[in-house]
mmCIF file of C-alpha atoms and ligand atoms in Angstrom:
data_model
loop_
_atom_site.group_PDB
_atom_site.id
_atom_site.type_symbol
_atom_site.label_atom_id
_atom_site.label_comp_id
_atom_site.label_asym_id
_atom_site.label_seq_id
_atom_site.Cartn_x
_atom_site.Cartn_y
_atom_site.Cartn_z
ATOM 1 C CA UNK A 1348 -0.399 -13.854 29.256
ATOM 2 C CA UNK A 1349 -2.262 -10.515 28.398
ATOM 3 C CA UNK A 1350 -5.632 -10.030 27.309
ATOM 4 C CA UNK A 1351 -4.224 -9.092 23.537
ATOM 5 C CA UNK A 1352 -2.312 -12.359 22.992
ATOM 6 C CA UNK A 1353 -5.478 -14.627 24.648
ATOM 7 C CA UNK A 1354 -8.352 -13.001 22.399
ATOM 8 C CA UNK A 1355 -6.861 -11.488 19.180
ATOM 9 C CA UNK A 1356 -10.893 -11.259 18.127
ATOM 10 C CA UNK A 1357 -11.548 -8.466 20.724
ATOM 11 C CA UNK A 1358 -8.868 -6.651 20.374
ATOM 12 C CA UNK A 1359 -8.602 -6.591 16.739
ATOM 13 C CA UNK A 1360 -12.706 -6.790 16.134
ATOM 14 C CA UNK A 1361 -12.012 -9.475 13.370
ATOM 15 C CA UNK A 1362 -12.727 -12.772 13.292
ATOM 16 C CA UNK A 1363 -10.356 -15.104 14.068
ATOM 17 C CA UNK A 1364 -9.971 -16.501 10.782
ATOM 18 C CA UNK A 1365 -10.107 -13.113 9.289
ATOM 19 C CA UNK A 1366 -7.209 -12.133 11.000
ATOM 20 C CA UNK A 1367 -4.859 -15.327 10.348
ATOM 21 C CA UNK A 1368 -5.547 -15.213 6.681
ATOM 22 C CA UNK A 1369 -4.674 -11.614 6.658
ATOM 23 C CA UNK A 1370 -1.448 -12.310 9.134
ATOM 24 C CA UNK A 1371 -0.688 -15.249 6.455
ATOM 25 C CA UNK A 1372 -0.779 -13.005 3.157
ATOM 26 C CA UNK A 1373 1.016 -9.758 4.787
ATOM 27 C CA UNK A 1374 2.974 -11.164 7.503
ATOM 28 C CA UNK A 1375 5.141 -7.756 7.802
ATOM 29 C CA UNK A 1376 1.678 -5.168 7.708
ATOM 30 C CA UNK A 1377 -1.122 -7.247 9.226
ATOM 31 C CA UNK A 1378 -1.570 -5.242 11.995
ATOM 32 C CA UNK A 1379 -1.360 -2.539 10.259
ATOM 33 C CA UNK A 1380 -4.092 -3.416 7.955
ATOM 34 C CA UNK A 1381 -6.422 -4.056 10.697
ATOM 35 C CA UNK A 1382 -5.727 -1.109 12.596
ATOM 36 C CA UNK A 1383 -6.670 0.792 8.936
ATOM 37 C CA UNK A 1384 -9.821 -1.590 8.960
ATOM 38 C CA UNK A 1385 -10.771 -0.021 12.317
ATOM 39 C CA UNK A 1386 -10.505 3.471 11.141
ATOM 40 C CA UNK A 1387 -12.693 5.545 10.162
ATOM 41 C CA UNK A 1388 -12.677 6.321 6.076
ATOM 42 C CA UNK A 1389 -12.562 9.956 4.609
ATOM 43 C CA UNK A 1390 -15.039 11.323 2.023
ATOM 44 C CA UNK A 1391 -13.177 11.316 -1.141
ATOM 45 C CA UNK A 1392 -14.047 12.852 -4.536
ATOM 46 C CA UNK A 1393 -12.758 12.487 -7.916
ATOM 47 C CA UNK A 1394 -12.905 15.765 -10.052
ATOM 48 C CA UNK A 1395 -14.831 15.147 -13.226
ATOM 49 C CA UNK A 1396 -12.097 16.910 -16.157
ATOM 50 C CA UNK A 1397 -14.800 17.326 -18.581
ATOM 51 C CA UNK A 1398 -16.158 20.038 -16.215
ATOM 52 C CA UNK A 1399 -13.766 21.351 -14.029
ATOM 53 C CA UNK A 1400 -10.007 20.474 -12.679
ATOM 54 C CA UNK A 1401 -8.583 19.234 -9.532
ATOM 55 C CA UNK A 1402 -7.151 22.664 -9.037
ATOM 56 C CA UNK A 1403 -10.513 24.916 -9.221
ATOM 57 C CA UNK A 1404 -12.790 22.096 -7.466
ATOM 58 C CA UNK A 1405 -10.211 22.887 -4.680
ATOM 59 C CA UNK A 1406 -10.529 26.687 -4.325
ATOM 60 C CA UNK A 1407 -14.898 25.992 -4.935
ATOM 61 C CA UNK A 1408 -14.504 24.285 -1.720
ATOM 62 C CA UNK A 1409 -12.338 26.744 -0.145
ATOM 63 C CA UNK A 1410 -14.394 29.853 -1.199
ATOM 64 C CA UNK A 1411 -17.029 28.170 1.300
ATOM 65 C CA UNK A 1412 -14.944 27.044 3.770
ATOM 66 C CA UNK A 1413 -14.567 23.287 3.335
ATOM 67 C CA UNK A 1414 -11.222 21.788 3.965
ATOM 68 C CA UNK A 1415 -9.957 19.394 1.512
ATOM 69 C CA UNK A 1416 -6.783 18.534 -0.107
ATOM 70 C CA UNK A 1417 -5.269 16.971 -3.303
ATOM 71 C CA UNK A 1418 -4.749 13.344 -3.910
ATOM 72 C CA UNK A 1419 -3.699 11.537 -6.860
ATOM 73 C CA UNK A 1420 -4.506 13.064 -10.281
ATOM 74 C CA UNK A 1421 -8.435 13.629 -10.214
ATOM 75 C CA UNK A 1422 -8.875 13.010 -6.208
ATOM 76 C CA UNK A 1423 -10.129 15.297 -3.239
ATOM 77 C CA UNK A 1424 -10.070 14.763 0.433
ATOM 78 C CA UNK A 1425 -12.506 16.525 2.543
ATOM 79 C CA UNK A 1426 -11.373 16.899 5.865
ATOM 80 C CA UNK A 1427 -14.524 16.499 7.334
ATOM 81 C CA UNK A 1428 -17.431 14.209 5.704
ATOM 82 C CA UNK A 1429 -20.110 16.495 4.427
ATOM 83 C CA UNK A 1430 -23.608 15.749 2.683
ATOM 84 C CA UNK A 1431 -22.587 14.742 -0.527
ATOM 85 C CA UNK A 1432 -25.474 16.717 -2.380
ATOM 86 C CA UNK A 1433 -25.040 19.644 -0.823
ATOM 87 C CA UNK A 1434 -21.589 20.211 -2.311
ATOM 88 C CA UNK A 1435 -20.624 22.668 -4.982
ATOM 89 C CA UNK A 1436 -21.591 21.196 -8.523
ATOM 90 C CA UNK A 1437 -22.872 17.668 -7.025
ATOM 91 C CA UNK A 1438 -25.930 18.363 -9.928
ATOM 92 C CA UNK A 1439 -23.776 19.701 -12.125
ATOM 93 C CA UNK A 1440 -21.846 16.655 -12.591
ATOM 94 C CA UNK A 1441 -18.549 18.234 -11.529
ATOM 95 C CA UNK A 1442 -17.656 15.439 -9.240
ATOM 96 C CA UNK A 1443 -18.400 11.663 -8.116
ATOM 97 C CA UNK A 1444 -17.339 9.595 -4.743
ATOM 98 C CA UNK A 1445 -14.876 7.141 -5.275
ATOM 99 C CA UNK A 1446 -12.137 6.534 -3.412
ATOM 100 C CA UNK A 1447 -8.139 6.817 -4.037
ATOM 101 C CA UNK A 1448 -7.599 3.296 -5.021
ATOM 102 C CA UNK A 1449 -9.991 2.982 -7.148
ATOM 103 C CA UNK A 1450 -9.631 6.411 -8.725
ATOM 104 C CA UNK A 1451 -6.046 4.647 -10.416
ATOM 105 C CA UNK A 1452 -8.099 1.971 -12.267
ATOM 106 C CA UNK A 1453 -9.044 3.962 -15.393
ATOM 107 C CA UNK A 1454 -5.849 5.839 -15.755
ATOM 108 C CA UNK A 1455 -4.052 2.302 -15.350
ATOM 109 C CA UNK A 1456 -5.801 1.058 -18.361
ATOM 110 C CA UNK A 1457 -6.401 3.634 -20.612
ATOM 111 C CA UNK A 1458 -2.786 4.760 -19.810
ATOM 112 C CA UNK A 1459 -1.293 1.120 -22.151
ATOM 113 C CA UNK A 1460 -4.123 1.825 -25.010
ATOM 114 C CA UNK A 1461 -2.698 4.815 -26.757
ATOM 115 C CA UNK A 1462 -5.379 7.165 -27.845
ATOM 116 C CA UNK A 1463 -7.138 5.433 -30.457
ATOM 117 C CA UNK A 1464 -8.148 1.712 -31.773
ATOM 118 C CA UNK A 1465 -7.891 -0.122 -35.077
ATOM 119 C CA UNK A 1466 -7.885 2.610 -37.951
ATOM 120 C CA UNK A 1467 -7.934 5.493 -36.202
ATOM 121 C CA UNK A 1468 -11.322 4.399 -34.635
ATOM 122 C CA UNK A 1469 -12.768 4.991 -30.931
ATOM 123 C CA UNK A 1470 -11.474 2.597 -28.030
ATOM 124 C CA UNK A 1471 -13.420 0.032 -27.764
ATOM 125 C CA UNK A 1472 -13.924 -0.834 -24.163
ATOM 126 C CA UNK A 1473 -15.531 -3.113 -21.985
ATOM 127 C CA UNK A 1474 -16.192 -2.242 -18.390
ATOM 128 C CA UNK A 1475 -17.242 -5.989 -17.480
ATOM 129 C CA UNK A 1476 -18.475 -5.690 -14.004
ATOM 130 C CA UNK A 1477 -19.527 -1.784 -14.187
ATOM 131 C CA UNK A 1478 -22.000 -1.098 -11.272
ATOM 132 C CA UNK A 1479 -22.898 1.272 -10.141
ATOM 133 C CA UNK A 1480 -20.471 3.070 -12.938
ATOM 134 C CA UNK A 1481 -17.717 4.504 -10.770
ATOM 135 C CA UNK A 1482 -15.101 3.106 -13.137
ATOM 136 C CA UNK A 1483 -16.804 3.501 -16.203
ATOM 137 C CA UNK A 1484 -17.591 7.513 -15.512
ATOM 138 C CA UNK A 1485 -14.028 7.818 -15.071
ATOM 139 C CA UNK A 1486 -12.508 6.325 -18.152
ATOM 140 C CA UNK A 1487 -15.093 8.475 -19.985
ATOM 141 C CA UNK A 1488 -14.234 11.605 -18.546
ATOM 142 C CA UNK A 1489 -10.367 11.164 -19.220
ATOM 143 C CA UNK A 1490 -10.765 9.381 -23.028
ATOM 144 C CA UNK A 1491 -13.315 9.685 -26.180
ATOM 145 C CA UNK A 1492 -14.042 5.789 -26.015
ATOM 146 C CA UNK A 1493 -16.771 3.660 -26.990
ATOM 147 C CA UNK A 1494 -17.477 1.909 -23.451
ATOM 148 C CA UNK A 1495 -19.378 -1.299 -22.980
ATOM 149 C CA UNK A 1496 -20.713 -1.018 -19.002
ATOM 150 C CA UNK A 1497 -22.043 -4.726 -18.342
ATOM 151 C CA UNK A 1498 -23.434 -6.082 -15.009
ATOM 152 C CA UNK A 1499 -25.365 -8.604 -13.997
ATOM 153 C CA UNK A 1500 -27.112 -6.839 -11.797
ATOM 154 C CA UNK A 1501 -30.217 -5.109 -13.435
ATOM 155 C CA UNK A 1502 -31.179 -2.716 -10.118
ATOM 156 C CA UNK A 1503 -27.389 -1.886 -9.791
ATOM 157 C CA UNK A 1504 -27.738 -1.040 -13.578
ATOM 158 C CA UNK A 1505 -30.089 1.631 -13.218
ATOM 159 C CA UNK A 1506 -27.683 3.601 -11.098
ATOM 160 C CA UNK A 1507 -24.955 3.502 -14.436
ATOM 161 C CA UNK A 1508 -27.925 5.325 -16.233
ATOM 162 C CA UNK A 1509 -28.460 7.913 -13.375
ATOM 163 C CA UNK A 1510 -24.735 8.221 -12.618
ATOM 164 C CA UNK A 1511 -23.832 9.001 -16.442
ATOM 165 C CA UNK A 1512 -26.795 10.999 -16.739
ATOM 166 C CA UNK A 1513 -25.778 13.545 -13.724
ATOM 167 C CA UNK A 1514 -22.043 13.704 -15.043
ATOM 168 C CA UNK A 1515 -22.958 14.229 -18.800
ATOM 169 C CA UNK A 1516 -21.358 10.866 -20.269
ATOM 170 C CA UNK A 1517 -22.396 8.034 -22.154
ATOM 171 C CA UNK A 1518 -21.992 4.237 -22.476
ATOM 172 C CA UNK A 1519 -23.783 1.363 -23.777
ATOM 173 C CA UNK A 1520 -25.196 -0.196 -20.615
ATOM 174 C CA UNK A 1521 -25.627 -4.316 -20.559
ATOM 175 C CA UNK A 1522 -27.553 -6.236 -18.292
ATOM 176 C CA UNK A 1523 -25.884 -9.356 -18.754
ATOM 177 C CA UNK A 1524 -23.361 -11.899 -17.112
ATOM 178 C CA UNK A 1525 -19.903 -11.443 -18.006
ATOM 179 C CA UNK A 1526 -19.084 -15.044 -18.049
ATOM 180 C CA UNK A 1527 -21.846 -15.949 -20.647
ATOM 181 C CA UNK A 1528 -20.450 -13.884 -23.674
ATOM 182 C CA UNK A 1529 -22.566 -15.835 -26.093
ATOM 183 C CA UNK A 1530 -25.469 -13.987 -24.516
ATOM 184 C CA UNK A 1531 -24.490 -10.620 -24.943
ATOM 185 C CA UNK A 1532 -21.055 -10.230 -27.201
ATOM 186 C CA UNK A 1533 -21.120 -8.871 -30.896
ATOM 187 C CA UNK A 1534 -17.811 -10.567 -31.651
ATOM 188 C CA UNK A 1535 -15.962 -7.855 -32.046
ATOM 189 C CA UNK A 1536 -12.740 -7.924 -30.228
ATOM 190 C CA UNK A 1537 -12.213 -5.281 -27.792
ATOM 191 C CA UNK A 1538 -8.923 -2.850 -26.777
ATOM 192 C CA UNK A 1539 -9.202 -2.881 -23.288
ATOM 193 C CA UNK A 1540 -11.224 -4.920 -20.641
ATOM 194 C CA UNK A 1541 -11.420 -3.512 -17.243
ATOM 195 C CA UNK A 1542 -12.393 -6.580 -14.942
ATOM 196 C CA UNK A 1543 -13.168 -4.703 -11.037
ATOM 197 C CA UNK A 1544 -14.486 -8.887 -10.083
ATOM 198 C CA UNK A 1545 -17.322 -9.570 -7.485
ATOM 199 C CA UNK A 1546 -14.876 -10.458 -4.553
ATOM 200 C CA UNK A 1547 -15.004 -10.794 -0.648
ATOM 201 C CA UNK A 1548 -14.339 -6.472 -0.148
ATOM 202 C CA UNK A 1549 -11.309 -7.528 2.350
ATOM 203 C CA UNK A 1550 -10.038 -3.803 1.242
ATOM 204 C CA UNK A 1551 -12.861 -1.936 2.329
ATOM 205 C CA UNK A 1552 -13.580 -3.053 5.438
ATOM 206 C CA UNK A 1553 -13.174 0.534 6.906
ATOM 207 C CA UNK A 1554 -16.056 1.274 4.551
ATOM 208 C CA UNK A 1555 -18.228 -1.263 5.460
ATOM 209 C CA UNK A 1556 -17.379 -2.754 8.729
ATOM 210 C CA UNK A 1557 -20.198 -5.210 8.895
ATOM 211 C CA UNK A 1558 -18.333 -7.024 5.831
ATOM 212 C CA UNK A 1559 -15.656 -8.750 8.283
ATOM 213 C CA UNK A 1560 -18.724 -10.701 10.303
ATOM 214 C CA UNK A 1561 -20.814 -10.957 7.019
ATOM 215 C CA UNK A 1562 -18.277 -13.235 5.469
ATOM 216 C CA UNK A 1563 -17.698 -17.002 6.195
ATOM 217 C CA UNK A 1564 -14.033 -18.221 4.954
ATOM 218 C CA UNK A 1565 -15.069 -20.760 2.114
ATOM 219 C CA UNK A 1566 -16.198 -17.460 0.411
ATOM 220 C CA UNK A 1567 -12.451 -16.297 -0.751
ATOM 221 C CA UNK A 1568 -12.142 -19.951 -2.566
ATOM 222 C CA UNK A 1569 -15.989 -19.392 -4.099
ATOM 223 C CA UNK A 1570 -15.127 -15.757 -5.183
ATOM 224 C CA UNK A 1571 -11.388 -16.807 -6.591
ATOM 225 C CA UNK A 1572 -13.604 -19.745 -8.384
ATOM 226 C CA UNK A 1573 -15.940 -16.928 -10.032
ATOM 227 C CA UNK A 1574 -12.383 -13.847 -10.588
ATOM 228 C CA UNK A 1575 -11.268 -16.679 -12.498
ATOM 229 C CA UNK A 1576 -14.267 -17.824 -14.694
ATOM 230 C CA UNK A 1577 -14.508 -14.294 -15.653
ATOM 231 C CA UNK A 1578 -10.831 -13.779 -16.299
ATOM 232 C CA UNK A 1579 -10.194 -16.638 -18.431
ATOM 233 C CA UNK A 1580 -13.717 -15.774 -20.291
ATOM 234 C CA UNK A 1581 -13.506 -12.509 -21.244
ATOM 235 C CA UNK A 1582 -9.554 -12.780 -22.274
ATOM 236 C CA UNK A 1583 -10.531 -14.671 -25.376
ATOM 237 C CA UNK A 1584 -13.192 -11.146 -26.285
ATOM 238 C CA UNK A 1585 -9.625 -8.941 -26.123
ATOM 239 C CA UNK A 1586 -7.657 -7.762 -29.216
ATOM 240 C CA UNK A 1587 -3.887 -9.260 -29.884
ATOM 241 C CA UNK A 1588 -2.300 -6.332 -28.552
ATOM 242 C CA UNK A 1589 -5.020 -4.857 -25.927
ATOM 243 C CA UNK A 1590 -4.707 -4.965 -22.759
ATOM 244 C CA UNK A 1591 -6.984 -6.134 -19.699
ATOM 245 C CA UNK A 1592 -7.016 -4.645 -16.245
ATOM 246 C CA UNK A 1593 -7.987 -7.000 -13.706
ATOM 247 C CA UNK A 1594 -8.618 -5.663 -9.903
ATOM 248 C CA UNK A 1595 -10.561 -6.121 -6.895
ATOM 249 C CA UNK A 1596 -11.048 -4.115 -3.572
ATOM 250 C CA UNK A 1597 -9.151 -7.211 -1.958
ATOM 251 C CA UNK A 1598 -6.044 -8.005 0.657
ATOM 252 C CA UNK A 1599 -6.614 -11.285 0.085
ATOM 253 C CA UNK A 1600 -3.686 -12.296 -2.052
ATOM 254 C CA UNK A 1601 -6.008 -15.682 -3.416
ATOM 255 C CA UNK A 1602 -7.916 -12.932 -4.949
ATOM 256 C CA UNK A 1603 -5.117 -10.623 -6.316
ATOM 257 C CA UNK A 1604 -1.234 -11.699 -6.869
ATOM 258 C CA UNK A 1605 -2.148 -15.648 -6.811
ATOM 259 C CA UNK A 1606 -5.048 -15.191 -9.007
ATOM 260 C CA UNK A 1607 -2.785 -13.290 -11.495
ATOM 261 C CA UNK A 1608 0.026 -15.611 -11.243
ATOM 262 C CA UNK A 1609 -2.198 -18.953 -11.867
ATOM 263 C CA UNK A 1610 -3.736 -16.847 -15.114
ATOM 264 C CA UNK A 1611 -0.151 -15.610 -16.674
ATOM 265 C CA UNK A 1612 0.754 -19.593 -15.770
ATOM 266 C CA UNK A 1613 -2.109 -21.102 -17.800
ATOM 267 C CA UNK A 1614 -1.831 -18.382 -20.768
ATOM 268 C CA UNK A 1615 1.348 -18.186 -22.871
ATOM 269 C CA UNK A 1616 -0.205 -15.101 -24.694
ATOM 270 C CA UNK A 1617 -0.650 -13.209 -21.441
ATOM 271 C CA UNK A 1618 2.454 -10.593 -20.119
ATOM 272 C CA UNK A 1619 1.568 -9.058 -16.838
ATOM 273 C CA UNK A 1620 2.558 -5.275 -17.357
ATOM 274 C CA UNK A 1621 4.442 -3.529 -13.904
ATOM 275 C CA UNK A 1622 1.171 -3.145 -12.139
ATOM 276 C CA UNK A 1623 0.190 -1.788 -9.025
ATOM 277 C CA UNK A 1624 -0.197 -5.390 -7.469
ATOM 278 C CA UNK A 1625 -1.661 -5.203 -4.225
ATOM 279 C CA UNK A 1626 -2.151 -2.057 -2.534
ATOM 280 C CA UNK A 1627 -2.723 -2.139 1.173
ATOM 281 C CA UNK A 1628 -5.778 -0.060 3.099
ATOM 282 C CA UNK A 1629 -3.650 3.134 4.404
ATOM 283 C CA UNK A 1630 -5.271 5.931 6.961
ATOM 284 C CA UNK A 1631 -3.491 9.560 6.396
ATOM 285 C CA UNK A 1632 -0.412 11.573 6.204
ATOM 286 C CA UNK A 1633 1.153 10.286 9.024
ATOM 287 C CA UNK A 1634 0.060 6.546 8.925
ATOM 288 C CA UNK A 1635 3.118 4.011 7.991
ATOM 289 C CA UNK A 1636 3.398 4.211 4.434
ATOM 290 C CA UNK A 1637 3.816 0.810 3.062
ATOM 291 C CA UNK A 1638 6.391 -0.068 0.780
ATOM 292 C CA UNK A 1639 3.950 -1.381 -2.392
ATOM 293 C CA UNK A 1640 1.469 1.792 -1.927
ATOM 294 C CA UNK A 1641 1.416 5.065 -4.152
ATOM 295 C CA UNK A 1642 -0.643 7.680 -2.398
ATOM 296 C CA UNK A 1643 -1.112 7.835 1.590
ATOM 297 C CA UNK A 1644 -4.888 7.738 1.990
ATOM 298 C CA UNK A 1645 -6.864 4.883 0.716
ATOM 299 C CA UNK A 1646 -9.007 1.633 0.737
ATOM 300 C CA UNK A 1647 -7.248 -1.322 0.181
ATOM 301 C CA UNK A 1648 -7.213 -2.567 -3.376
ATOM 302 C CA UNK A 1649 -5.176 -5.170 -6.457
ATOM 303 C CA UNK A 1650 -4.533 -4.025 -9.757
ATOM 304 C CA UNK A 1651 -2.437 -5.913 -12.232
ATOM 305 C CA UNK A 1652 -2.671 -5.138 -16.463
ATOM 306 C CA UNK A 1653 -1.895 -7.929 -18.546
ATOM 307 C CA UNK A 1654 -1.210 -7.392 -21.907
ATOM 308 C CA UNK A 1655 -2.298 -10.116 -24.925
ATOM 309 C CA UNK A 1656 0.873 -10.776 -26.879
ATOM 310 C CA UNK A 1657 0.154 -11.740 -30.722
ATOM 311 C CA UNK A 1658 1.629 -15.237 -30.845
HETATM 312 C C1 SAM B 364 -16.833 -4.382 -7.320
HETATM 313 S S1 SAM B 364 -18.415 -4.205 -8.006
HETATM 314 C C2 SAM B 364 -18.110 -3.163 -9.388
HETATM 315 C C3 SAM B 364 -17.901 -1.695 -9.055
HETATM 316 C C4 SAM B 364 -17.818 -0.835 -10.298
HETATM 317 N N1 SAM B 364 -16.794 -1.295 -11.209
HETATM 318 C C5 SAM B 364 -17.563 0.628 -9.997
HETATM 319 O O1 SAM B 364 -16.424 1.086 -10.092
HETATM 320 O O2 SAM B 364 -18.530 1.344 -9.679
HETATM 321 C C6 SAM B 364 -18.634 -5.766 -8.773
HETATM 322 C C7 SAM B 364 -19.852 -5.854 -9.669
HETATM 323 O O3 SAM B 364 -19.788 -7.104 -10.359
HETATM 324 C C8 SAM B 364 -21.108 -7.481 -10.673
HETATM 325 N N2 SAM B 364 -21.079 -8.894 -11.092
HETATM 326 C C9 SAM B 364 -20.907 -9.986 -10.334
HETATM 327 N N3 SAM B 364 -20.885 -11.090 -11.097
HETATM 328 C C10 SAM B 364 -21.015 -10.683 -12.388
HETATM 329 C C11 SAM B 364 -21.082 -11.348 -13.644
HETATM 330 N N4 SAM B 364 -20.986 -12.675 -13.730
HETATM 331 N N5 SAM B 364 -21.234 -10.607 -14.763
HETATM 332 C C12 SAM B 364 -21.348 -9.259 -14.691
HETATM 333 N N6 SAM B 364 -21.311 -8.577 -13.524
HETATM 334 C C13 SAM B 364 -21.146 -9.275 -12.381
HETATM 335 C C14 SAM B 364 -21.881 -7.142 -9.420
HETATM 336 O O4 SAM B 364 -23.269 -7.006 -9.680
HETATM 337 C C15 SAM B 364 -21.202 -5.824 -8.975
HETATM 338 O O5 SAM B 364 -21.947 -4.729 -9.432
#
């Protein structure tokens, strides 16, 4: 017997249980997703449209002689990670850090919504778990929406205000918790719900490394517990006919497709729109490209868009 079948935890620098829960859920890419853990991530930026395009951000960088390339619709790669500040139009507002996978959240949901609500009227969305405003920025900088950012997380707050406040955007910031509408809600039904859930950050381990050894397994049941509180909570605060995006930065599949699954189950009004589903961490051009992924550089992330049916 080799050292690499007797001690999977060294070689892999997982835990054990870790690593047969992600063997379990992706039995054909595990080892790829582990390998990806182990990587290290690139700086990626997502053009803010309301100030500049993908296309002139580009040749900014070039005209000083920073490397970076395309991705996705609103995404740059630098080819080499560079102080964040000192990069052209960081005060400006003309950019934020986010990565690929989660740049495809508010395209995914504003994409169903059409471009206005009831009457003509703004889009009405809520951003239920918003901090620190990555998601929210975005769907504000592609749409002229009214959007809710709510977190429970008063600290984490603050950094909504200072990130809308550097890009030049606006929402109506909540401290609040998501699951306790009665709280917080003014009863008016919304057109789209974007749901990014506290969950175990499976997807991101190449981002924070530490997470793998933080984590004890009863915390993907606990988390699942909480994904669906909030789910099945904020689905009754969502127009006949709006949709809700629900994702998390999650392999785990008890925190993606099985979560989904149970919901549509348990809610006859509920039709799960083609969706992303789960989208596996992926290093680079020339890493294997796995069959359910869209771009070839990102974190690992689930996405699925359920839309309410009128019954
Ligand atoms: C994955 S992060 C959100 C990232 C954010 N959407 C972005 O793109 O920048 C999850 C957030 O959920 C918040 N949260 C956890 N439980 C919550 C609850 N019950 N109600 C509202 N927010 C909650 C956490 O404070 C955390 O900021």
């Amino acid at each position: 017997m080799t050292l690499t079948e007797k001690n999977p935890q060294a070689v892999w620098n997982h835990p054990q249980w870790w690593i047969d829960r992600v063997r379990k859920d992706h039995p054909d890419h595990w080892q790829a997703i582990l390998q990806a853990n182990n990587s290290r991530a690139p700086l990626i930026l997502r053009v803010n449209e309301r100030k500049t395009t993908q296309a002139q951000y580009l040749q900014a960088l070039a005209a000083i002689n920073i490397e970076a390339s395309p991705v996705g619709e609103q995404g740059v790669i630098l080819a080499n990670a560079q102080p964040v500040p000192s990069l052209p139009g960081f005060a400006e507002g003309h950019f934020s850090v986010q990565d690929a996978a989660a740049q495809l959240a508010a395209p995914l949901l504003l994409n169903g919504l059409g471009a206005a609500g009831d009457n003509g009227a703004r889009l009405k969305i809520l951003d239920a778990c918003a901090a620190p405003g990555g998601k929210t920025a975005h769907l504000l900088e592609l749409a002229d929406c009214d959007v809710t950012a709510l977190d429970i997380d008063a600290r984490r707050c603050e950094r909504i205000a200072q990130n809308l406040e550097r890009l030049d955007l606006q929402a109506h910031i909540v401290v609040a918790d998501a699951g306790q509408p009665a709280g917080w809600w003014d009863g008016q039904l919304y057109d789209g719900i974007l749901l990014d859930a506290p969950c175990t950050a499976s997807g991101i381990v190449r981002r924070h490394p530490d997470v793998r050894w933080l984590r004890r397994p009863t915390d993907i049941a606990q988390l699942a517990g909480i994904q669906a509180h909030l789910l099945k909570t904020l689905w009754l605060l969502l127009k006949p006919g709006g949709r809700l995006l629900y994702c998390t930065c999650s392999v785990f599949r008890a925190e993606g497709d099985m979560q989904i699954q149970t919901f549509v189950a348990h809610h006859t009004d509920a039709l799960l729109i083609p969706s992303p589903g789960h989208l596996l961490p992926q290093i680079g051009g020339e890493a294997t490209v796995f069959p359910d992924n869209l771009m070839r550089e990102h974190d690992g992330f689930y996405y699925a868009t359920l839309e309410k049916r009128s019954l």
